[in-house]
């Protein structure tokens, strides 16, 4: 089964090359894209089952053994992220096809979107599977290069302007990450994550802490952790709904995944725990207060995206198994729900011609199915029982209470307030956009395409299904968190002779 590990990266790359050649055949191009992502999802499910039953699966690229060669590692955390990301990217692709925007706009060439989207998917999967810091950097650069194209497609003024901000910020983050990689190699002589577990522990505390903080800054920018999050609310809303949805659902979570992986595997303990918790609390508050002030659904959702990143960082900062369990569970929940809400905003824009709350009203009568989809997803994001959002937040708050102390208790209070404000924001959108009578006459567009609605319904159903499988999912994330804290299963799988 180890031979399957590279496929979530290789298949989208092969699909990208093929769809580029098939640029003049849109139907064939779309079939290839959907086929590649469907097979990748099936492979990810198999890897998840195998990682759960037999432990981490490792592939040595080119036959070069670790730590000299490049390794791809599918442990329980990586496999879980692969399954969720593959399901989300497939649904978003189907949504874009149903919307008639595989080219993201009438004036954009068809050949651009599919290859770029598949490269982005390959970069996300490579980041999850990377067994060394440089390959993690490569994964980030693959997905970022593709995202630079997607966020500026169609070449409108607002997209170019906000896309330029996105490009500059992420290039800066990549430079910091690359400098950090060079410093880690200079200090330890290796970039293999398993081998770094031993070599970083042997470094002086000051050097180790400096490397840890540099990596946290790089990943914090990519994950949109306050105060490194100001770029996100201005960058995402101008892009088309499918692009914004996949960015919101996945790209920031790759940054969160990198924080979880490096903090548990390379820098275990409480060295940066308090700093992470302070950043988590500020991220929650600043994000949700920004959302309260917005009058556009896309910008509002962008601020809630920032806010809820704080919950995940809170779990990591606790440095306990319970905290990691809550953080991983919440990552899975948030990828699904945040992507869904951005897709629903696209349905609103398609049906009413705008996402500006000042122009909306009466959507519950105009598009009742869209109203139901929004209500269910918004309540899930707000953490209303018994949805998975409630269960994930409850797990994180219980973990904070168990640790005890002024800072964790403060974060528990901040998390509770953030959840209540999220409920307020969601209720406000519902009342204004769906329930009240419209302030002005908005001429509806053509009926929503069935494939567009079907992809959104599938993601809403997946978000609801997380509630019903919460028990097994918490058990799975518990095992994954224990392995992350222990580190030994990962190290032994990559380096059977032990790290040195």
Short mmCIF file of C-alpha atoms in Angstrom, two decimals:
data_model
loop_
_atom_site.label_atom_id
_atom_site.label_comp_id
_atom_site.label_asym_id
_atom_site.label_seq_id
_atom_site.Cartn_x
_atom_site.Cartn_y
_atom_site.Cartn_z
CA UNK A 1 0.00 0.00 0.00
CA UNK A 2 2.96 2.36 0.39
CA UNK A 3 3.07 2.63 -3.40
CA UNK A 4 -0.22 4.56 -3.23
CA UNK A 5 1.26 7.37 -1.12
CA UNK A 6 2.58 9.53 -4.02
CA UNK A 7 -0.62 9.21 -6.08
CA UNK A 8 -2.51 12.18 -4.52
CA UNK A 9 0.39 14.34 -5.75
CA UNK A 10 1.24 12.56 -9.01
CA UNK A 11 -2.31 12.16 -10.35
CA UNK A 12 -3.24 15.87 -10.24
CA UNK A 13 0.13 16.80 -11.81
CA UNK A 14 -0.42 14.33 -14.64
CA UNK A 15 -3.97 15.62 -14.97
CA UNK A 16 -2.67 19.20 -15.13
CA UNK A 17 -0.35 18.33 -18.02
CA UNK A 18 -3.10 16.48 -19.86
CA UNK A 19 -5.73 19.19 -19.38
CA UNK A 20 -3.27 21.78 -20.63
CA UNK A 21 -2.91 19.78 -23.85
CA UNK A 22 -6.70 19.45 -24.06
CA UNK A 23 -7.37 23.16 -23.75
CA UNK A 24 -9.36 23.23 -26.98
CA UNK A 25 -11.66 20.43 -25.79
CA UNK A 26 -13.50 21.74 -22.71
CA UNK A 27 -15.69 18.70 -22.12
CA UNK A 28 -12.75 16.28 -22.24
CA UNK A 29 -10.69 18.63 -20.09
CA UNK A 30 -13.37 18.70 -17.40
CA UNK A 31 -13.77 14.92 -17.53
CA UNK A 32 -10.04 14.44 -16.96
CA UNK A 33 -10.04 16.89 -14.02
CA UNK A 34 -13.00 15.26 -12.30
CA UNK A 35 -11.54 11.79 -12.94
CA UNK A 36 -8.16 12.69 -11.44
CA UNK A 37 -9.67 14.18 -8.30
CA UNK A 38 -12.13 11.28 -7.90
CA UNK A 39 -9.31 8.73 -8.05
CA UNK A 40 -7.24 10.85 -5.65
CA UNK A 41 -10.14 10.84 -3.18
CA UNK A 42 -10.43 7.05 -3.41
CA UNK A 43 -6.67 6.67 -2.87
CA UNK A 44 -6.81 9.02 0.12
CA UNK A 45 -9.55 6.91 1.73
CA UNK A 46 -7.44 3.78 1.29
CA UNK A 47 -4.42 5.53 2.83
CA UNK A 48 -6.56 6.65 5.77
CA UNK A 49 -7.68 3.08 6.48
CA UNK A 50 -4.16 1.71 6.14
CA UNK A 51 -2.60 4.41 8.34
CA UNK A 52 -5.20 3.70 11.01
CA UNK A 53 -4.61 -0.05 10.92
CA UNK A 54 -0.88 -0.29 10.32
CA UNK A 55 0.68 3.03 11.20
CA UNK A 56 2.46 5.58 8.98
CA UNK A 57 3.07 4.64 5.34
CA UNK A 58 6.40 5.83 3.93
CA UNK A 59 7.69 6.09 0.36
CA UNK A 60 11.30 6.89 -0.48
CA UNK A 61 11.26 8.88 -3.71
CA UNK A 62 13.76 7.61 -6.28
CA UNK A 63 14.80 4.75 -4.02
CA UNK A 64 17.06 6.99 -1.95
CA UNK A 65 16.64 6.10 1.74
CA UNK A 66 15.93 8.70 4.38
CA UNK A 67 17.39 10.97 5.58
CA UNK A 68 19.34 11.47 2.34
CA UNK A 69 16.40 11.08 -0.03
CA UNK A 70 12.98 12.71 -0.16
CA UNK A 71 10.28 10.82 1.73
CA UNK A 72 6.51 11.10 1.64
CA UNK A 73 4.79 10.09 4.86
CA UNK A 74 1.09 9.29 5.23
CA UNK A 75 0.44 9.03 8.95
CA UNK A 76 -3.03 9.34 10.45
CA UNK A 77 -3.02 13.15 10.47
CA UNK A 78 -1.75 13.48 6.90
CA UNK A 79 -4.16 10.83 5.60
CA UNK A 80 -7.12 12.52 7.29
CA UNK A 81 -6.17 15.86 5.75
CA UNK A 82 -5.84 14.18 2.35
CA UNK A 83 -9.36 12.74 2.55
CA UNK A 84 -10.99 16.00 3.60
CA UNK A 85 -9.05 18.15 1.12
CA UNK A 86 -9.70 15.73 -1.77
CA UNK A 87 -13.45 15.70 -1.04
CA UNK A 88 -13.57 19.49 -0.86
CA UNK A 89 -11.53 20.12 -4.02
CA UNK A 90 -13.69 17.64 -5.96
CA UNK A 91 -16.93 19.32 -4.84
CA UNK A 92 -15.59 22.79 -5.64
CA UNK A 93 -14.52 21.63 -9.10
CA UNK A 94 -18.00 20.24 -9.77
CA UNK A 95 -19.48 23.52 -8.51
CA UNK A 96 -17.33 25.55 -10.89
CA UNK A 97 -18.33 23.35 -13.81
CA UNK A 98 -22.00 23.68 -12.90
CA UNK A 99 -21.64 27.42 -12.70
CA UNK A 100 -20.24 27.45 -16.20
CA UNK A 101 -17.02 28.97 -14.90
CA UNK A 102 -14.40 26.36 -15.44
CA UNK A 103 -12.59 29.23 -17.12
CA UNK A 104 -13.51 31.66 -14.29
CA UNK A 105 -15.20 34.23 -16.41
CA UNK A 106 -16.34 34.55 -19.98
CA UNK A 107 -13.22 36.33 -21.15
CA UNK A 108 -10.69 33.89 -19.66
CA UNK A 109 -9.32 31.03 -21.74
CA UNK A 110 -10.68 27.62 -20.81
CA UNK A 111 -7.21 26.10 -20.82
CA UNK A 112 -6.06 28.03 -17.77
CA UNK A 113 -8.36 27.01 -14.94
CA UNK A 114 -8.18 23.21 -14.91
CA UNK A 115 -4.38 22.80 -15.07
CA UNK A 116 -3.90 25.50 -12.47
CA UNK A 117 -6.53 24.05 -10.17
CA UNK A 118 -4.96 20.59 -10.39
CA UNK A 119 -1.51 21.99 -9.64
CA UNK A 120 -2.95 23.69 -6.56
CA UNK A 121 -4.46 20.38 -5.46
CA UNK A 122 -1.13 18.61 -5.95
CA UNK A 123 0.63 21.27 -3.89
CA UNK A 124 -1.83 20.89 -1.02
CA UNK A 125 -1.40 17.10 -1.01
CA UNK A 126 2.39 17.38 -1.24
CA UNK A 127 2.44 19.69 1.78
CA UNK A 128 0.42 17.18 3.81
CA UNK A 129 2.68 14.27 2.83
CA UNK A 130 6.06 16.04 3.03
CA UNK A 131 8.58 14.27 5.22
CA UNK A 132 11.18 17.03 5.16
CA UNK A 133 11.12 20.80 5.49
CA UNK A 134 12.27 21.57 1.97
CA UNK A 135 9.60 19.37 0.39
CA UNK A 136 7.08 21.13 2.62
CA UNK A 137 8.38 24.40 1.17
CA UNK A 138 7.97 22.97 -2.35
CA UNK A 139 4.37 22.02 -1.57
CA UNK A 140 3.64 25.54 -0.38
CA UNK A 141 5.19 27.04 -3.50
CA UNK A 142 3.22 24.76 -5.81
CA UNK A 143 -0.11 25.73 -4.29
CA UNK A 144 0.84 29.39 -4.01
CA UNK A 145 2.01 29.66 -7.62
CA UNK A 146 -1.30 28.17 -8.72
CA UNK A 147 -3.25 30.42 -6.36
CA UNK A 148 -1.52 33.50 -7.81
CA UNK A 149 -3.04 32.61 -11.19
CA UNK A 150 -6.48 31.72 -9.86
CA UNK A 151 -6.95 34.83 -7.74
CA UNK A 152 -6.17 37.17 -10.65
CA UNK A 153 -8.00 35.34 -13.47
CA UNK A 154 -10.18 37.58 -15.64
CA UNK A 155 -7.88 40.53 -15.01
CA UNK A 156 -10.42 42.94 -13.49
CA UNK A 157 -9.09 45.94 -11.61
CA UNK A 158 -10.17 44.84 -8.11
CA UNK A 159 -8.83 41.31 -8.65
CA UNK A 160 -5.45 42.53 -9.85
CA UNK A 161 -5.21 44.99 -6.95
CA UNK A 162 -6.13 42.53 -4.21
CA UNK A 163 -4.26 39.75 -5.97
CA UNK A 164 -1.11 41.86 -5.87
CA UNK A 165 -1.43 42.19 -2.10
CA UNK A 166 -1.92 38.43 -1.83
CA UNK A 167 1.15 37.77 -3.97
CA UNK A 168 3.42 40.19 -2.09
CA UNK A 169 2.42 38.89 1.36
CA UNK A 170 2.83 35.25 0.43
CA UNK A 171 6.17 35.83 -1.29
CA UNK A 172 7.34 37.47 1.92
CA UNK A 173 6.13 34.46 3.92
CA UNK A 174 7.89 32.13 1.50
CA UNK A 175 11.15 34.08 1.86
CA UNK A 176 10.93 33.80 5.65
CA UNK A 177 10.19 30.08 5.35
CA UNK A 178 13.13 29.52 2.96
CA UNK A 179 15.51 31.45 5.23
CA UNK A 180 14.26 29.34 8.14
CA UNK A 181 14.91 26.15 6.17
CA UNK A 182 18.46 27.29 5.45
CA UNK A 183 19.09 28.13 9.11
CA UNK A 184 17.71 24.76 10.25
CA UNK A 185 20.03 22.99 7.83
CA UNK A 186 23.00 25.09 8.94
CA UNK A 187 22.30 24.28 12.59
CA UNK A 188 21.51 20.58 12.22
CA UNK A 189 22.85 19.32 8.88
CA UNK A 190 19.50 17.82 7.87
CA UNK A 191 15.98 18.77 6.83
CA UNK A 192 14.36 15.38 7.35
CA UNK A 193 11.60 15.83 9.93
CA UNK A 194 12.22 12.49 11.65
CA UNK A 195 15.95 13.14 11.98
CA UNK A 196 15.34 16.69 13.16
CA UNK A 197 13.50 15.38 16.22
CA UNK A 198 16.85 14.33 17.70
CA UNK A 199 19.13 17.01 16.27
CA UNK A 200 16.98 19.97 17.27
CA UNK A 201 16.72 18.63 20.82
CA UNK A 202 20.54 18.78 21.01
CA UNK A 203 20.71 22.47 20.09
CA UNK A 204 21.05 25.26 22.69
CA UNK A 205 17.67 26.52 23.86
CA UNK A 206 18.17 29.98 22.35
CA UNK A 207 18.99 28.66 18.88
CA UNK A 208 16.12 26.19 19.00
CA UNK A 209 13.65 28.87 20.08
CA UNK A 210 14.81 31.24 17.34
CA UNK A 211 14.26 28.58 14.67
CA UNK A 212 10.87 27.78 16.14
CA UNK A 213 9.75 31.41 16.09
CA UNK A 214 10.90 31.96 12.49
CA UNK A 215 8.93 28.95 11.30
CA UNK A 216 5.92 30.13 13.30
CA UNK A 217 6.06 33.55 11.62
CA UNK A 218 6.19 31.97 8.16
CA UNK A 219 3.35 29.56 8.87
CA UNK A 220 1.42 32.21 10.81
CA UNK A 221 1.27 34.44 7.73
CA UNK A 222 0.06 31.56 5.58
CA UNK A 223 -2.51 30.50 8.20
CA UNK A 224 -3.68 34.13 8.73
CA UNK A 225 -2.94 34.20 12.47
CA UNK A 226 -3.22 37.66 14.05
CA UNK A 227 -1.32 40.01 13.73
CA UNK A 228 -0.27 38.42 10.43
CA UNK A 229 -3.80 38.16 9.02
CA UNK A 230 -4.61 41.64 7.68
CA UNK A 231 -4.02 40.56 4.08
CA UNK A 232 -6.76 37.92 3.94
CA UNK A 233 -10.09 39.83 4.20
CA UNK A 234 -9.10 42.11 1.32
CA UNK A 235 -7.70 39.33 -0.90
CA UNK A 236 -10.37 36.64 -0.92
CA UNK A 237 -13.74 38.40 -1.52
CA UNK A 238 -12.94 39.70 -5.03
CA UNK A 239 -12.23 36.23 -6.47
CA UNK A 240 -15.03 34.08 -7.96
CA UNK A 241 -16.92 31.88 -5.51
CA UNK A 242 -15.21 28.57 -6.44
CA UNK A 243 -11.74 30.08 -6.06
CA UNK A 244 -12.59 31.87 -2.82
CA UNK A 245 -14.15 28.70 -1.43
CA UNK A 246 -11.15 26.48 -2.01
CA UNK A 247 -8.78 29.19 -0.76
CA UNK A 248 -10.81 29.69 2.42
CA UNK A 249 -11.26 25.99 3.04
CA UNK A 250 -7.78 24.73 2.33
CA UNK A 251 -4.95 27.23 1.95
CA UNK A 252 -5.05 28.62 5.47
CA UNK A 253 -5.45 25.08 6.84
CA UNK A 254 -2.22 24.00 5.16
CA UNK A 255 -0.55 26.67 7.28
CA UNK A 256 -2.32 25.36 10.39
CA UNK A 257 -1.26 21.81 9.48
CA UNK A 258 2.36 22.96 9.18
CA UNK A 259 2.13 24.56 12.64
CA UNK A 260 0.69 21.37 14.13
CA UNK A 261 3.30 19.18 12.44
CA UNK A 262 6.35 21.25 13.35
CA UNK A 263 5.26 22.19 16.87
CA UNK A 264 4.56 18.59 17.88
CA UNK A 265 7.33 16.82 15.96
CA UNK A 266 10.18 19.33 16.05
CA UNK A 267 9.43 21.60 18.99
CA UNK A 268 7.43 19.64 21.58
CA UNK A 269 6.63 21.17 24.94
CA UNK A 270 5.54 24.59 26.12
CA UNK A 271 8.30 26.83 24.66
CA UNK A 272 5.87 28.79 22.49
CA UNK A 273 2.61 27.63 24.03
CA UNK A 274 1.77 30.91 25.75
CA UNK A 275 2.64 32.92 22.64
CA UNK A 276 0.38 30.70 20.54
CA UNK A 277 -2.48 31.05 22.99
CA UNK A 278 -2.19 34.85 23.07
CA UNK A 279 -2.14 34.91 19.26
CA UNK A 280 -5.13 32.54 19.21
CA UNK A 281 -7.20 34.77 21.49
CA UNK A 282 -6.42 37.92 19.51
CA UNK A 283 -7.15 36.10 16.24
CA UNK A 284 -10.58 35.06 17.52
CA UNK A 285 -11.53 38.51 18.76
CA UNK A 286 -10.14 40.67 15.96
CA UNK A 287 -11.58 38.38 13.30
CA UNK A 288 -15.09 38.19 14.70
CA UNK A 289 -15.25 41.91 15.50
CA UNK A 290 -14.26 42.59 11.91
CA UNK A 291 -17.07 40.29 10.75
CA UNK A 292 -19.62 42.18 12.85
CA UNK A 293 -18.76 45.40 11.00
CA UNK A 294 -19.17 44.01 7.46
CA UNK A 295 -22.08 44.53 5.09
CA UNK A 296 -20.94 42.14 2.35
CA UNK A 297 -21.36 38.39 2.83
CA UNK A 298 -18.01 37.47 1.27
CA UNK A 299 -16.05 39.93 3.40
CA UNK A 300 -18.00 38.87 6.46
CA UNK A 301 -17.12 35.23 5.83
CA UNK A 302 -13.47 36.18 5.27
CA UNK A 303 -13.34 37.71 8.75
CA UNK A 304 -15.04 34.68 10.32
CA UNK A 305 -12.42 32.55 8.58
CA UNK A 306 -9.68 34.49 10.34
CA UNK A 307 -11.53 34.34 13.64
CA UNK A 308 -11.97 30.58 13.68
CA UNK A 309 -8.33 29.93 12.86
CA UNK A 310 -7.85 31.05 16.47
CA UNK A 311 -9.66 27.96 17.79
CA UNK A 312 -7.18 25.67 16.05
CA UNK A 313 -4.15 27.62 17.26
CA UNK A 314 -5.60 27.55 20.78
CA UNK A 315 -5.63 23.74 20.69
CA UNK A 316 -2.03 23.63 19.46
CA UNK A 317 -0.90 26.12 22.11
CA UNK A 318 -2.25 23.94 24.93
CA UNK A 319 0.37 21.29 23.99
CA UNK A 320 -1.80 18.46 25.33
CA UNK A 321 -3.39 15.46 23.69
CA UNK A 322 -6.87 16.82 24.38
CA UNK A 323 -5.93 20.18 22.85
CA UNK A 324 -4.57 18.52 19.71
CA UNK A 325 -7.64 16.30 19.43
CA UNK A 326 -9.86 19.38 19.49
CA UNK A 327 -7.63 21.26 17.05
CA UNK A 328 -7.53 18.43 14.49
CA UNK A 329 -11.27 17.83 14.76
CA UNK A 330 -11.91 21.54 14.32
CA UNK A 331 -9.65 21.69 11.26
CA UNK A 332 -11.72 18.94 9.62
CA UNK A 333 -14.97 20.70 10.56
CA UNK A 334 -13.81 24.12 9.45
CA UNK A 335 -12.44 23.03 6.07
CA UNK A 336 -15.86 21.61 5.24
CA UNK A 337 -18.08 24.34 6.66
CA UNK A 338 -16.10 27.39 5.58
CA UNK A 339 -15.84 26.07 2.02
CA UNK A 340 -19.57 25.39 2.03
CA UNK A 341 -20.47 28.90 3.17
CA UNK A 342 -18.40 30.50 0.42
CA UNK A 343 -20.08 28.26 -2.14
CA UNK A 344 -23.46 29.33 -0.75
CA UNK A 345 -22.41 32.97 -1.11
CA UNK A 346 -21.79 32.14 -4.75
CA UNK A 347 -25.32 30.75 -5.02
CA UNK A 348 -26.67 33.95 -3.49
CA UNK A 349 -24.72 36.06 -5.97
CA UNK A 350 -25.84 33.86 -8.85
CA UNK A 351 -29.51 34.07 -7.83
CA UNK A 352 -29.77 37.68 -6.65
CA UNK A 353 -26.87 39.31 -8.48
CA UNK A 354 -25.11 40.58 -5.35
CA UNK A 355 -23.72 39.60 -1.93
CA UNK A 356 -24.14 43.10 -0.50
CA UNK A 357 -26.52 42.88 2.46
CA UNK A 358 -27.79 46.37 1.70
CA UNK A 359 -29.21 45.11 -1.58
CA UNK A 360 -30.48 41.71 -0.48
CA UNK A 361 -33.75 40.53 1.02
CA UNK A 362 -36.46 37.95 0.54
CA UNK A 363 -34.09 35.16 -0.51
CA UNK A 364 -35.95 32.66 1.66
CA UNK A 365 -38.86 33.01 -0.77
CA UNK A 366 -36.82 33.55 -3.91
CA UNK A 367 -34.45 30.61 -3.29
CA UNK A 368 -35.71 28.51 -0.34
CA UNK A 369 -33.17 25.72 -0.84
CA UNK A 370 -30.31 28.21 -0.65
CA UNK A 371 -31.86 29.55 2.57
CA UNK A 372 -31.92 26.08 4.12
CA UNK A 373 -28.33 25.39 3.06
CA UNK A 374 -27.13 28.67 4.53
CA UNK A 375 -29.04 28.24 7.77
CA UNK A 376 -27.70 24.74 8.43
CA UNK A 377 -24.10 25.68 7.59
CA UNK A 378 -24.21 28.97 9.51
CA UNK A 379 -25.55 27.28 12.64
CA UNK A 380 -22.83 24.66 12.29
CA UNK A 381 -20.16 27.36 12.09
CA UNK A 382 -21.65 29.16 15.09
CA UNK A 383 -21.46 25.96 17.13
CA UNK A 384 -25.14 25.32 17.80
CA UNK A 385 -25.77 21.82 19.29
CA UNK A 386 -25.63 19.14 18.10
CA UNK A 387 -23.57 20.16 15.04
CA UNK A 388 -19.89 19.32 14.67
CA UNK A 389 -18.98 22.97 15.27
CA UNK A 390 -20.39 22.68 18.78
CA UNK A 391 -18.59 19.39 19.41
CA UNK A 392 -15.25 20.73 18.19
CA UNK A 393 -15.51 23.91 20.27
CA UNK A 394 -16.64 21.94 23.30
CA UNK A 395 -13.61 19.68 23.01
CA UNK A 396 -11.27 22.66 22.80
CA UNK A 397 -12.90 24.49 25.73
CA UNK A 398 -12.78 21.34 27.87
CA UNK A 399 -9.10 20.92 27.01
CA UNK A 400 -8.44 24.51 28.10
CA UNK A 401 -10.31 24.04 31.37
CA UNK A 402 -8.37 20.83 32.04
CA UNK A 403 -5.04 22.64 31.67
CA UNK A 404 -6.19 25.43 33.96
CA UNK A 405 -4.50 28.71 34.75
CA UNK A 406 -5.29 32.34 33.91
CA UNK A 407 -4.35 32.21 30.23
CA UNK A 408 -6.22 29.00 29.26
CA UNK A 409 -9.28 30.14 31.21
CA UNK A 410 -9.13 33.51 29.46
CA UNK A 411 -9.00 31.70 26.11
CA UNK A 412 -12.02 29.61 27.13
CA UNK A 413 -13.93 32.83 27.80
CA UNK A 414 -12.74 34.39 24.52
CA UNK A 415 -13.74 31.26 22.62
CA UNK A 416 -17.21 31.37 24.14
CA UNK A 417 -17.67 35.05 23.29
CA UNK A 418 -16.41 34.44 19.75
CA UNK A 419 -18.92 31.64 19.30
CA UNK A 420 -21.77 33.87 20.48
CA UNK A 421 -20.68 36.68 18.15
CA UNK A 422 -20.48 34.18 15.28
CA UNK A 423 -24.08 33.25 16.03
CA UNK A 424 -24.99 36.96 16.00
CA UNK A 425 -23.27 37.47 12.63
CA UNK A 426 -24.92 34.40 11.11
CA UNK A 427 -28.35 35.45 12.42
CA UNK A 428 -27.86 38.96 11.05
CA UNK A 429 -27.09 37.63 7.57
CA UNK A 430 -30.12 35.34 7.74
CA UNK A 431 -32.46 38.09 8.92
CA UNK A 432 -31.31 40.64 6.35
CA UNK A 433 -30.59 38.56 3.26
CA UNK A 434 -33.13 35.79 3.60
CA UNK A 435 -35.96 36.86 5.90
CA UNK A 436 -36.69 40.57 5.44
CA UNK A 437 -38.34 42.07 2.40
CA UNK A 438 -35.84 43.45 -0.12
CA UNK A 439 -35.02 47.14 0.16
CA UNK A 440 -34.85 47.45 -3.60
CA UNK A 441 -35.96 45.41 -6.53
CA UNK A 442 -33.27 42.96 -7.53
CA UNK A 443 -33.88 41.18 -10.80
CA UNK A 444 -33.02 37.49 -10.30
CA UNK A 445 -30.81 35.76 -12.79
CA UNK A 446 -31.47 32.41 -14.45
CA UNK A 447 -32.25 29.40 -12.21
CA UNK A 448 -29.27 27.85 -10.47
CA UNK A 449 -27.55 25.00 -12.36
CA UNK A 450 -28.27 21.59 -10.84
CA UNK A 451 -24.59 20.60 -10.62
CA UNK A 452 -23.77 23.84 -8.83
CA UNK A 453 -26.49 23.24 -6.24
CA UNK A 454 -25.69 19.52 -6.00
CA UNK A 455 -22.04 20.13 -5.12
CA UNK A 456 -23.09 22.55 -2.38
CA UNK A 457 -25.68 20.12 -1.04
CA UNK A 458 -22.98 17.42 -0.94
CA UNK A 459 -20.71 19.59 1.20
CA UNK A 460 -23.58 20.61 3.51
CA UNK A 461 -24.38 16.91 3.92
CA UNK A 462 -20.72 16.18 4.67
CA UNK A 463 -20.73 18.88 7.34
CA UNK A 464 -23.85 17.41 8.92
CA UNK A 465 -22.42 13.89 8.64
CA UNK A 466 -19.47 14.96 10.80
CA UNK A 467 -21.98 15.22 13.65
CA UNK A 468 -23.08 11.61 13.23
CA UNK A 469 -19.53 10.27 12.97
CA UNK A 470 -18.17 12.55 15.68
CA UNK A 471 -17.53 9.61 18.04
CA UNK A 472 -15.35 7.60 15.63
CA UNK A 473 -13.75 10.80 14.35
CA UNK A 474 -12.79 11.89 17.87
CA UNK A 475 -11.36 8.42 18.46
CA UNK A 476 -9.34 8.67 15.26
CA UNK A 477 -8.09 12.18 16.02
CA UNK A 478 -7.25 10.99 19.54
CA UNK A 479 -4.95 8.31 18.16
CA UNK A 480 -3.45 10.79 15.72
CA UNK A 481 -2.83 13.29 18.54
CA UNK A 482 -1.21 10.63 20.73
CA UNK A 483 1.15 9.69 17.91
CA UNK A 484 1.98 13.36 17.37
CA UNK A 485 2.82 13.87 21.04
CA UNK A 486 4.76 10.62 21.29
CA UNK A 487 6.66 11.18 17.98
CA UNK A 488 8.08 7.63 18.08
CA UNK A 489 5.69 6.03 15.51
CA UNK A 490 6.55 8.69 12.94
CA UNK A 491 10.31 8.50 13.56
CA UNK A 492 10.42 4.70 13.46
CA UNK A 493 8.42 4.58 10.24
CA UNK A 494 10.77 7.00 8.47
CA UNK A 495 14.03 5.93 10.12
CA UNK A 496 13.77 2.31 11.28
CA UNK A 497 17.23 2.57 12.84
CA UNK A 498 16.20 5.60 14.90
CA UNK A 499 16.91 9.32 14.54
CA UNK A 500 20.45 10.55 15.12
#
